[in-house]
C-alpha positions as a LaTeX table, in Angstrom:
\begin{tabular}{lrrr}
\hline
Residue & $x$ (\AA) & $y$ (\AA) & $z$ (\AA) \\
\hline
Met1 & 31.50 & 13.98 & $-3.84$ \\
Leu2 & 29.44 & 17.05 & $-4.77$ \\
Pro3 & 26.09 & 15.33 & $-4.06$ \\
Leu4 & 27.40 & 14.46 & $-0.58$ \\
Ile5 & 28.39 & 18.10 & $-0.02$ \\
Ala6 & 24.81 & 19.11 & $-0.85$ \\
Leu7 & 23.50 & 16.63 & 1.73 \\
Phe8 & 26.06 & 17.95 & 4.24 \\
Ile9 & 24.82 & 21.53 & 3.86 \\
Ala10 & 21.26 & 20.54 & 4.78 \\
Ala11 & 22.55 & 18.38 & 7.66 \\
Phe12 & 24.51 & 21.40 & 8.92 \\
Ala13 & 21.37 & 23.54 & 8.73 \\
Phe14 & 19.23 & 21.05 & 10.65 \\
Gly15 & 21.96 & 20.53 & 13.25 \\
Thr16 & 22.41 & 24.25 & 13.79 \\
Thr17 & 18.72 & 24.97 & 14.30 \\
Glu18 & 18.43 & 22.07 & 16.77 \\
Phe19 & 21.30 & 23.21 & 18.97 \\
Val20 & 21.38 & 27.00 & 18.51 \\
Ile21 & 18.20 & 27.41 & 20.55 \\
Ala22 & 20.29 & 26.79 & 23.66 \\
Gly23 & 22.48 & 29.78 & 22.80 \\
Val24 & 19.54 & 32.19 & 22.42 \\
Leu25 & 17.17 & 30.61 & 24.95 \\
Pro26 & 17.11 & 33.58 & 27.38 \\
Gln27 & 16.31 & 36.01 & 24.54 \\
Val28 & 13.61 & 33.70 & 23.16 \\
Ala29 & 12.07 & 33.34 & 26.61 \\
Asp30 & 12.05 & 37.10 & 27.09 \\
Gly31 & 10.71 & 37.78 & 23.60 \\
Leu32 & 7.85 & 35.29 & 23.95 \\
Gly33 & 7.03 & 36.25 & 27.53 \\
Val34 & 7.80 & 32.94 & 29.25 \\
Ser35 & 10.33 & 31.76 & 31.83 \\
Ile36 & 13.61 & 30.17 & 30.78 \\
Pro37 & 12.57 & 26.73 & 32.15 \\
Thr38 & 9.38 & 26.94 & 30.11 \\
Ala39 & 11.35 & 27.93 & 27.03 \\
Gly40 & 13.42 & 24.79 & 27.63 \\
Tyr41 & 10.50 & 22.80 & 26.24 \\
Leu42 & 11.60 & 24.11 & 22.83 \\
Val43 & 14.60 & 21.79 & 23.24 \\
Ser44 & 12.77 & 18.71 & 24.53 \\
Gly45 & 9.90 & 19.26 & 22.09 \\
Tyr46 & 12.36 & 19.24 & 19.20 \\
Ala47 & 13.92 & 15.99 & 20.40 \\
Gly48 & 10.48 & 14.43 & 20.71 \\
Gly49 & 9.58 & 15.52 & 17.18 \\
Ile50 & 12.69 & 13.79 & 15.84 \\
Ala51 & 12.18 & 10.60 & 17.83 \\
Ile52 & 8.46 & 10.12 & 17.15 \\
Gly53 & 7.56 & 12.11 & 14.06 \\
Gly54 & 10.69 & 11.37 & 12.03 \\
Pro55 & 10.10 & 7.59 & 11.63 \\
Leu56 & 6.37 & 8.10 & 10.96 \\
Leu57 & 7.02 & 10.67 & 8.23 \\
Thr58 & 9.72 & 8.46 & 6.69 \\
Leu59 & 7.33 & 5.53 & 6.41 \\
Ala60 & 4.51 & 7.71 & 5.09 \\
Thr61 & 6.73 & 9.03 & 2.28 \\
Lys62 & 8.60 & 5.84 & 1.33 \\
Thr63 & 7.10 & 5.75 & $-2.20$ \\
Ile64 & 8.20 & 9.31 & $-3.02$ \\
Ser65 & 11.36 & 9.91 & $-5.03$ \\
Arg66 & 14.23 & 10.38 & $-2.59$ \\
Lys67 & 15.43 & 13.56 & $-4.27$ \\
Ala68 & 11.94 & 15.06 & $-4.24$ \\
Leu69 & 11.54 & 14.08 & $-0.59$ \\
Leu70 & 14.88 & 15.59 & 0.43 \\
Leu71 & 14.01 & 18.83 & $-1.39$ \\
Gly72 & 10.61 & 18.87 & 0.30 \\
Leu73 & 12.16 & 18.36 & 3.74 \\
Ala74 & 14.65 & 21.17 & 3.10 \\
Ala75 & 11.79 & 23.41 & 1.97 \\
Ala76 & 9.89 & 22.54 & 5.15 \\
Phe77 & 13.00 & 23.52 & 7.09 \\
Ala78 & 13.34 & 26.90 & 5.36 \\
Ile79 & 9.64 & 27.72 & 5.73 \\
Gly80 & 9.73 & 26.57 & 9.35 \\
Gln81 & 12.65 & 28.86 & 10.17 \\
Ala82 & 10.85 & 31.85 & 8.65 \\
Ala83 & 7.72 & 30.96 & 10.62 \\
Cys84 & 9.75 & 30.67 & 13.84 \\
Ala85 & 11.22 & 34.12 & 13.17 \\
Leu86 & 7.67 & 35.48 & 12.98 \\
Ala87 & 6.20 & 33.40 & 15.83 \\
Pro88 & 3.90 & 35.62 & 17.93 \\
Asp89 & 3.81 & 33.48 & 21.08 \\
Phe90 & 5.36 & 30.48 & 22.81 \\
Ala91 & 2.68 & 27.94 & 21.82 \\
Ser92 & 3.08 & 28.64 & 18.11 \\
Met93 & 6.87 & 28.61 & 18.44 \\
Leu94 & 6.75 & 25.20 & 20.13 \\
Leu95 & 4.48 & 23.72 & 17.47 \\
Leu96 & 6.67 & 25.10 & 14.70 \\
Arg97 & 9.81 & 23.69 & 16.30 \\
Ile98 & 8.18 & 20.26 & 16.58 \\
Ala99 & 7.13 & 20.40 & 12.92 \\
Val100 & 10.70 & 21.24 & 11.85 \\
Ala101 & 11.97 & 18.42 & 14.08 \\
Val102 & 9.77 & 15.89 & 12.27 \\
Ala103 & 11.37 & 16.99 & 9.00 \\
His104 & 14.79 & 16.77 & 10.72 \\
Gly105 & 14.22 & 13.16 & 11.79 \\
Ala106 & 13.06 & 12.13 & 8.34 \\
Tyr107 & 15.88 & 14.03 & 6.61 \\
Phe108 & 18.74 & 12.30 & 8.39 \\
Gly109 & 17.23 & 8.86 & 7.90 \\
Val110 & 16.72 & 9.42 & 4.16 \\
Ala111 & 19.99 & 11.31 & 3.64 \\
Met112 & 22.02 & 8.47 & 5.19 \\
Val113 & 20.44 & 5.92 & 2.84 \\
Val114 & 20.96 & 8.18 & $-0.17$ \\
Ala115 & 24.56 & 8.90 & 0.82 \\
Val116 & 25.59 & 5.23 & 1.04 \\
Gly117 & 23.80 & 4.59 & $-2.26$ \\
Leu118 & 25.88 & 7.24 & $-4.02$ \\
Val119 & 29.25 & 5.63 & $-3.22$ \\
Arg120 & 31.02 & 2.29 & $-3.50$ \\
Gln121 & 30.59 & $-0.27$ & $-0.74$ \\
Asp122 & 34.07 & 0.46 & 0.62 \\
Gln123 & 33.19 & 4.17 & 0.94 \\
Arg124 & 29.98 & 3.81 & 2.96 \\
Gly125 & 31.60 & 4.74 & 6.25 \\
Met126 & 32.99 & 8.00 & 4.91 \\
Ala127 & 29.64 & 8.84 & 3.30 \\
Val128 & 27.90 & 8.41 & 6.65 \\
Ala129 & 30.68 & 10.39 & 8.33 \\
Leu130 & 30.21 & 13.34 & 5.97 \\
Ile131 & 26.48 & 13.58 & 6.73 \\
Leu132 & 27.06 & 13.09 & 10.46 \\
Ser133 & 29.74 & 15.79 & 10.40 \\
Gly134 & 26.96 & 18.27 & 9.62 \\
Leu135 & 25.99 & 17.91 & 13.29 \\
Thr136 & 29.52 & 18.30 & 14.67 \\
Val137 & 30.38 & 21.26 & 12.43 \\
Ser138 & 27.07 & 22.89 & 13.38 \\
Asn139 & 28.22 & 22.79 & 17.00 \\
Val140 & 31.66 & 24.19 & 16.21 \\
Ile141 & 30.58 & 26.90 & 13.72 \\
Gly142 & 26.80 & 27.17 & 13.37 \\
Val143 & 25.80 & 27.41 & 17.02 \\
Pro144 & 28.41 & 30.04 & 18.03 \\
Ala145 & 27.62 & 32.07 & 14.88 \\
Gly146 & 23.86 & 31.78 & 15.41 \\
Thr147 & 24.24 & 32.77 & 19.05 \\
Ala148 & 26.36 & 35.78 & 18.13 \\
Ile149 & 23.79 & 36.88 & 15.55 \\
Gly150 & 21.06 & 36.57 & 18.17 \\
Asn151 & 23.07 & 38.61 & 20.67 \\
Ile152 & 23.67 & 41.41 & 18.14 \\
Trp153 & 20.43 & 41.59 & 16.15 \\
Gly154 & 18.00 & 39.59 & 18.28 \\
Trp155 & 16.92 & 35.96 & 18.30 \\
Arg156 & 14.53 & 36.38 & 15.37 \\
Ala157 & 17.49 & 37.30 & 13.16 \\
Thr158 & 19.05 & 33.94 & 14.00 \\
Phe159 & 16.04 & 32.15 & 12.52 \\
Trp160 & 16.05 & 34.36 & 9.42 \\
Val161 & 19.67 & 33.36 & 8.80 \\
Met162 & 18.66 & 29.72 & 9.28 \\
Cys163 & 15.95 & 30.26 & 6.67 \\
Ala164 & 18.55 & 31.57 & 4.21 \\
Leu165 & 20.75 & 28.56 & 4.92 \\
Gly166 & 17.78 & 26.33 & 4.15 \\
Val167 & 17.35 & 28.03 & 0.78 \\
Val168 & 21.04 & 27.42 & 0.03 \\
Ser169 & 20.63 & 23.72 & 0.86 \\
Ile170 & 17.61 & 23.45 & $-1.46$ \\
Ala171 & 19.58 & 25.00 & $-4.32$ \\
Ala172 & 22.58 & 22.73 & $-3.67$ \\
Met173 & 20.52 & 19.52 & $-3.62$ \\
Ala174 & 18.45 & 20.54 & $-6.64$ \\
Ala175 & 21.61 & 21.16 & $-8.63$ \\
Leu176 & 23.88 & 18.37 & $-7.41$ \\
Leu177 & 21.77 & 15.32 & $-6.51$ \\
Pro178 & 21.11 & 12.86 & $-9.36$ \\
Arg179 & 17.48 & 12.93 & $-10.52$ \\
Arg180 & 16.80 & 9.31 & $-9.62$ \\
Thr181 & 18.62 & 9.42 & $-6.29$ \\
Gly182 & 17.61 & 6.49 & $-4.12$ \\
Ser183 & 14.47 & 5.61 & $-6.09$ \\
Ser184 & 13.13 & 2.10 & $-5.80$ \\
Arg185 & 11.43 & $-0.07$ & $-8.42$ \\
Arg186 & 9.13 & $-1.73$ & $-5.98$ \\
Pro187 & 7.72 & $-0.48$ & $-2.68$ \\
Val188 & 8.90 & $-2.40$ & 0.37 \\
Ser189 & 6.09 & $-3.59$ & 2.63 \\
Phe190 & 5.78 & $-2.40$ & 6.21 \\
Gly191 & 6.21 & $-6.01$ & 7.33 \\
Ser192 & 9.56 & $-6.19$ & 5.56 \\
Glu193 & 10.62 & $-2.90$ & 7.16 \\
Val194 & 9.83 & $-4.33$ & 10.60 \\
Arg195 & 11.39 & $-7.75$ & 9.94 \\
Val196 & 14.83 & $-6.33$ & 9.17 \\
Leu197 & 14.91 & $-4.90$ & 12.69 \\
Ala198 & 14.99 & $-8.48$ & 14.00 \\
Arg199 & 18.42 & $-9.09$ & 12.43 \\
Gln200 & 20.86 & $-9.34$ & 15.29 \\
Gln201 & 23.27 & $-6.89$ & 13.65 \\
Val202 & 20.51 & $-4.27$ & 13.71 \\
Trp203 & 19.12 & $-4.62$ & 17.22 \\
Thr204 & 22.56 & $-5.07$ & 18.74 \\
Ser205 & 23.64 & $-1.87$ & 16.97 \\
Leu206 & 20.67 & $-0.06$ & 18.49 \\
Ile207 & 21.79 & $-1.30$ & 21.93 \\
Leu208 & 25.29 & 0.01 & 21.18 \\
Met209 & 23.75 & 3.35 & 20.19 \\
Leu210 & 21.91 & 3.54 & 23.52 \\
Met211 & 25.05 & 2.68 & 25.52 \\
Leu212 & 27.02 & 5.26 & 23.53 \\
Met213 & 24.52 & 7.99 & 24.38 \\
Ile214 & 24.66 & 7.09 & 28.08 \\
Gly215 & 28.45 & 7.29 & 27.87 \\
Gln216 & 28.27 & 10.67 & 26.14 \\
Phe217 & 25.27 & 12.63 & 27.32 \\
Gly218 & 25.08 & 11.35 & 30.88 \\
Leu219 & 28.15 & 13.54 & 31.41 \\
Phe220 & 27.83 & 16.09 & 28.58 \\
Thr221 & 24.42 & 17.26 & 29.80 \\
Tyr222 & 26.11 & 18.39 & 33.00 \\
Ile223 & 29.55 & 19.20 & 31.61 \\
Thr224 & 29.44 & 22.89 & 32.52 \\
Pro225 & 28.76 & 22.43 & 36.27 \\
Thr226 & 31.27 & 19.56 & 36.29 \\
Leu227 & 33.99 & 21.80 & 34.87 \\
Leu228 & 33.07 & 24.65 & 37.20 \\
Glu229 & 32.57 & 22.76 & 40.47 \\
Val230 & 34.81 & 19.68 & 40.15 \\
Thr231 & 37.62 & 20.87 & 37.87 \\
Gly232 & 37.52 & 24.45 & 39.13 \\
Leu233 & 37.66 & 26.18 & 35.76 \\
Gly234 & 36.48 & 29.76 & 35.39 \\
Glu235 & 33.27 & 30.43 & 33.47 \\
Gly236 & 35.19 & 32.10 & 30.67 \\
Leu237 & 37.17 & 28.94 & 29.96 \\
Val238 & 34.20 & 26.58 & 29.66 \\
Pro239 & 33.23 & 27.63 & 26.09 \\
Trp240 & 36.80 & 26.97 & 24.96 \\
Val241 & 36.70 & 23.47 & 26.45 \\
Leu242 & 33.40 & 22.83 & 24.66 \\
Leu243 & 34.98 & 24.12 & 21.44 \\
Leu244 & 37.86 & 21.65 & 21.82 \\
Asn245 & 35.31 & 18.91 & 22.45 \\
Gly246 & 33.52 & 19.90 & 19.23 \\
Val247 & 36.76 & 19.97 & 17.24 \\
Gly248 & 37.59 & 16.52 & 18.61 \\
Ala249 & 34.12 & 15.32 & 17.58 \\
Thr250 & 34.57 & 16.64 & 14.03 \\
Ile251 & 37.92 & 14.89 & 13.66 \\
Gly252 & 36.48 & 11.75 & 15.25 \\
Val253 & 33.55 & 11.45 & 12.89 \\
Phe254 & 35.86 & 11.23 & 9.86 \\
Leu255 & 38.25 & 8.88 & 11.68 \\
Gly256 & 35.26 & 6.65 & 12.44 \\
Gly257 & 34.28 & 6.74 & 8.76 \\
Arg258 & 37.73 & 5.58 & 7.71 \\
Leu259 & 37.75 & 2.77 & 10.26 \\
Ala260 & 34.22 & 1.69 & 9.31 \\
Asp261 & 35.36 & 1.29 & 5.69 \\
Trp262 & 38.49 & $-0.59$ & 6.81 \\
Lys263 & 37.49 & $-3.11$ & 9.51 \\
Leu264 & 34.15 & $-2.09$ & 10.95 \\
Met265 & 33.56 & $-4.44$ & 13.89 \\
Pro266 & 37.17 & $-4.81$ & 15.14 \\
Ser267 & 37.52 & $-1.01$ & 14.99 \\
Leu268 & 34.18 & $-0.51$ & 16.75 \\
Ile269 & 34.99 & $-2.93$ & 19.57 \\
Thr270 & 38.40 & $-1.31$ & 20.09 \\
Met271 & 36.97 & 2.22 & 20.19 \\
Leu272 & 34.22 & 1.23 & 22.63 \\
Phe273 & 36.87 & $-0.12$ & 24.99 \\
Met274 & 39.01 & 2.99 & 24.51 \\
Gln275 & 36.00 & 5.14 & 25.39 \\
Ala276 & 35.47 & 3.16 & 28.60 \\
Val277 & 39.11 & 3.84 & 29.49 \\
Thr278 & 38.75 & 7.53 & 28.59 \\
Leu279 & 35.72 & 7.93 & 30.86 \\
Ala280 & 37.68 & 6.28 & 33.68 \\
Val281 & 40.48 & 8.79 & 33.02 \\
Ile282 & 37.94 & 11.63 & 33.15 \\
Tyr283 & 36.85 & 10.42 & 36.59 \\
Ala284 & 40.46 & 10.34 & 37.81 \\
Ala285 & 41.50 & 13.59 & 36.10 \\
Ser286 & 38.39 & 15.67 & 36.84 \\
Pro287 & 39.99 & 17.72 & 39.68 \\
Tyr288 & 42.98 & 18.64 & 37.46 \\
Pro289 & 42.33 & 21.21 & 34.69 \\
Val290 & 44.91 & 20.32 & 32.02 \\
Pro291 & 44.45 & 16.51 & 32.06 \\
Met292 & 40.68 & 17.01 & 32.24 \\
Val293 & 40.62 & 19.25 & 29.15 \\
Val294 & 42.74 & 16.75 & 27.19 \\
Ala295 & 40.49 & 13.87 & 28.26 \\
Ile296 & 37.32 & 15.80 & 27.35 \\
Thr297 & 38.70 & 16.47 & 23.85 \\
Ile298 & 39.58 & 12.79 & 23.29 \\
Trp299 & 36.21 & 11.72 & 24.73 \\
Gly300 & 34.37 & 13.94 & 22.24 \\
Gly301 & 36.41 & 12.57 & 19.34 \\
Leu302 & 35.84 & 8.94 & 20.30 \\
Gly303 & 32.10 & 9.47 & 20.81 \\
Phe304 & 31.53 & 10.56 & 17.23 \\
Ala305 & 34.11 & 8.12 & 15.87 \\
Ile306 & 32.04 & 5.32 & 17.42 \\
Gly307 & 28.74 & 6.71 & 16.14 \\
Thr308 & 29.79 & 6.48 & 12.48 \\
Pro309 & 30.41 & 2.69 & 12.30 \\
Ile310 & 27.26 & 2.00 & 14.35 \\
Gln311 & 25.16 & 3.87 & 11.80 \\
Thr312 & 27.05 & 2.34 & 8.87 \\
Arg313 & 26.37 & $-1.12$ & 10.27 \\
Ile314 & 22.62 & $-0.47$ & 10.60 \\
Leu315 & 22.42 & 0.87 & 7.04 \\
Thr316 & 24.46 & $-2.04$ & 5.67 \\
Trp317 & 22.31 & $-4.72$ & 7.30 \\
Thr318 & 18.99 & $-3.08$ & 6.33 \\
Ala319 & 19.90 & $-2.20$ & 2.73 \\
Asp320 & 16.96 & $-4.22$ & 1.37 \\
Ala321 & 14.36 & $-2.40$ & 3.50 \\
Ser322 & 16.02 & 0.69 & 4.92 \\
Asn323 & 13.23 & 3.24 & 5.44 \\
Leu324 & 12.18 & 2.39 & 8.99 \\
Ala325 & 15.64 & 1.37 & 10.18 \\
Ser326 & 17.31 & 4.50 & 8.83 \\
Ser327 & 14.69 & 6.73 & 10.49 \\
Leu328 & 15.33 & 4.96 & 13.80 \\
Ile329 & 18.94 & 6.18 & 13.77 \\
Pro330 & 18.20 & 9.86 & 14.60 \\
Ala331 & 15.22 & 8.74 & 16.69 \\
Gly332 & 17.39 & 6.35 & 18.67 \\
Phe333 & 20.06 & 8.95 & 19.28 \\
Asn334 & 17.50 & 11.42 & 20.64 \\
Val335 & 15.80 & 8.83 & 22.84 \\
Gly336 & 19.25 & 7.89 & 24.13 \\
Ile337 & 20.08 & 11.53 & 24.84 \\
Ala338 & 16.86 & 11.99 & 26.81 \\
Leu339 & 17.46 & 8.76 & 28.75 \\
Ala340 & 21.07 & 9.68 & 29.48 \\
Ala341 & 20.11 & 13.13 & 30.76 \\
Ser342 & 17.41 & 11.61 & 32.97 \\
Leu343 & 19.79 & 8.96 & 34.32 \\
Gly344 & 22.33 & 11.67 & 35.10 \\
Ala345 & 19.67 & 13.70 & 36.91 \\
Ala346 & 18.67 & 10.64 & 38.95 \\
Met347 & 22.31 & 10.05 & 39.95 \\
Leu348 & 22.72 & 13.67 & 41.02 \\
Asn349 & 19.42 & 13.71 & 42.91 \\
Ala350 & 20.53 & 10.57 & 44.72 \\
Gly351 & 23.53 & 12.51 & 45.98 \\
Tyr352 & 26.30 & 10.82 & 43.99 \\
Gly353 & 27.77 & 14.06 & 42.58 \\
Tyr354 & 29.11 & 15.04 & 39.19 \\
Arg355 & 32.14 & 12.72 & 39.43 \\
Ser356 & 29.80 & 9.72 & 39.36 \\
Leu357 & 28.65 & 10.49 & 35.81 \\
Pro358 & 31.76 & 9.31 & 33.92 \\
Val359 & 31.77 & 6.14 & 36.03 \\
Val360 & 28.27 & 5.29 & 34.82 \\
Gly361 & 29.39 & 6.11 & 31.28 \\
Ala362 & 32.39 & 3.78 & 31.55 \\
Met363 & 30.13 & 0.96 & 32.74 \\
Ala364 & 27.81 & 1.56 & 29.77 \\
Met365 & 30.79 & 1.37 & 27.42 \\
Leu366 & 31.89 & $-1.96$ & 28.91 \\
Val367 & 28.38 & $-3.30$ & 28.34 \\
Ala368 & 28.68 & $-2.10$ & 24.75 \\
Val369 & 32.02 & $-3.89$ & 24.35 \\
Ala370 & 30.44 & $-7.16$ & 25.52 \\
Val371 & 27.43 & $-6.76$ & 23.18 \\
Ala372 & 29.58 & $-5.83$ & 20.17 \\
Leu373 & 32.00 & $-8.69$ & 20.79 \\
Ala374 & 29.20 & $-11.25$ & 21.13 \\
Ser375 & 27.49 & $-9.93$ & 17.99 \\
His376 & 30.72 & $-10.06$ & 15.99 \\
Ile377 & 31.50 & $-13.62$ & 17.10 \\
Trp378 & 27.96 & $-14.75$ & 16.22 \\
Glu379 & 28.25 & $-13.15$ & 12.79 \\
Trp380 & 31.69 & $-14.66$ & 12.18 \\
Arg381 & 30.64 & $-18.18$ & 13.18 \\
Arg382 & 27.57 & $-18.13$ & 10.94 \\
Asn383 & 29.45 & $-16.44$ & 8.09 \\
Thr384 & 26.43 & $-14.26$ & 7.30 \\
Met385 & 26.53 & $-11.65$ & 4.58 \\
Pro386 & 24.69 & $-8.28$ & 4.42 \\
Pro387 & 21.64 & $-8.05$ & 2.13 \\
Leu388 & 21.84 & $-6.49$ & $-1.31$ \\
Pro389 & 20.32 & $-3.00$ & $-1.65$ \\
Ala390 & 16.83 & $-2.66$ & $-3.10$ \\
Ala391 & 16.97 & $-2.30$ & $-6.88$ \\
Ala392 & 17.20 & 1.27 & $-8.13$ \\
Glu393 & 15.38 & 2.69 & $-11.13$ \\
\hline
\end{tabular}
């Protein structure tokens, strides 16, 4: 358990630095002498670094000891945060954020593989859940704390605190991770890494990931104006609703881990359908504050509960050549987030209004139900078994 806690600390650090920028964006824009929309590229640039640079770095470092690589990525994080705190202008800040994002993308891919390798087969879901919870807890605790620090002492102080957190994660992993964590006797060829992506359990899981992101971020990207204009909440109440959503997500990620270890595909199919129903409820309840807040909390919990078994399934079915596939998990999520936000913008620009967003999400979830059900039936009829993990040193 202690090695997983060490991996969680670094996941929390990476998650906080990705999302906290939104909380201090006006101060960063002012401090670097750019407009707020221009400063917004610090968000999209980070997502692009994860999606593109993460898989490339993972493949380039596949022969390095996993513990050494994780320590190196955490060191890159800590150095990157210090450099961001000292950034003299916007261009350097953007480049530094992208560099940290590349380390972020590689970290989560490697950490997931290491985490499932540290536990028994029937504990893989909870291992994935613990790493993934670093992102949810960062939203509940890290982002508000980082924003408060920025408001009191300035945005550069936020990055100095992130640097300190990076140092803590380095110390924790150095002390708690086994020396031969995730090492492999033989390097896996690039061809083998690509071929495992052709397994239907893998590419169907990536489709499920995309549908999940449309169901989540098509609405979440515009959740604040939806709550203000459709539900009629006051501005002061919106952060509390987002906090409840984050708490629901944190509970959901561990629930999803339990279900993934119990009956992965039946649980996944059921939760996808429940999420479709929840999004339909959000559409119906959106003008009514109390039902809307309850639905938003459940929606956040289900979203992360679904994400855990999807990732567990990908890692299980690529255990013999996991480098590329594992790095595609954070990359896929970020591509899905960008696509979902763009689809939501297109719906709004077409004049459909904020209430249309959960409807699109519900449709995406029904597509996911159909894909998951077909994949499960195919797997059951052929009685296929997951591959054995690559041999460890």
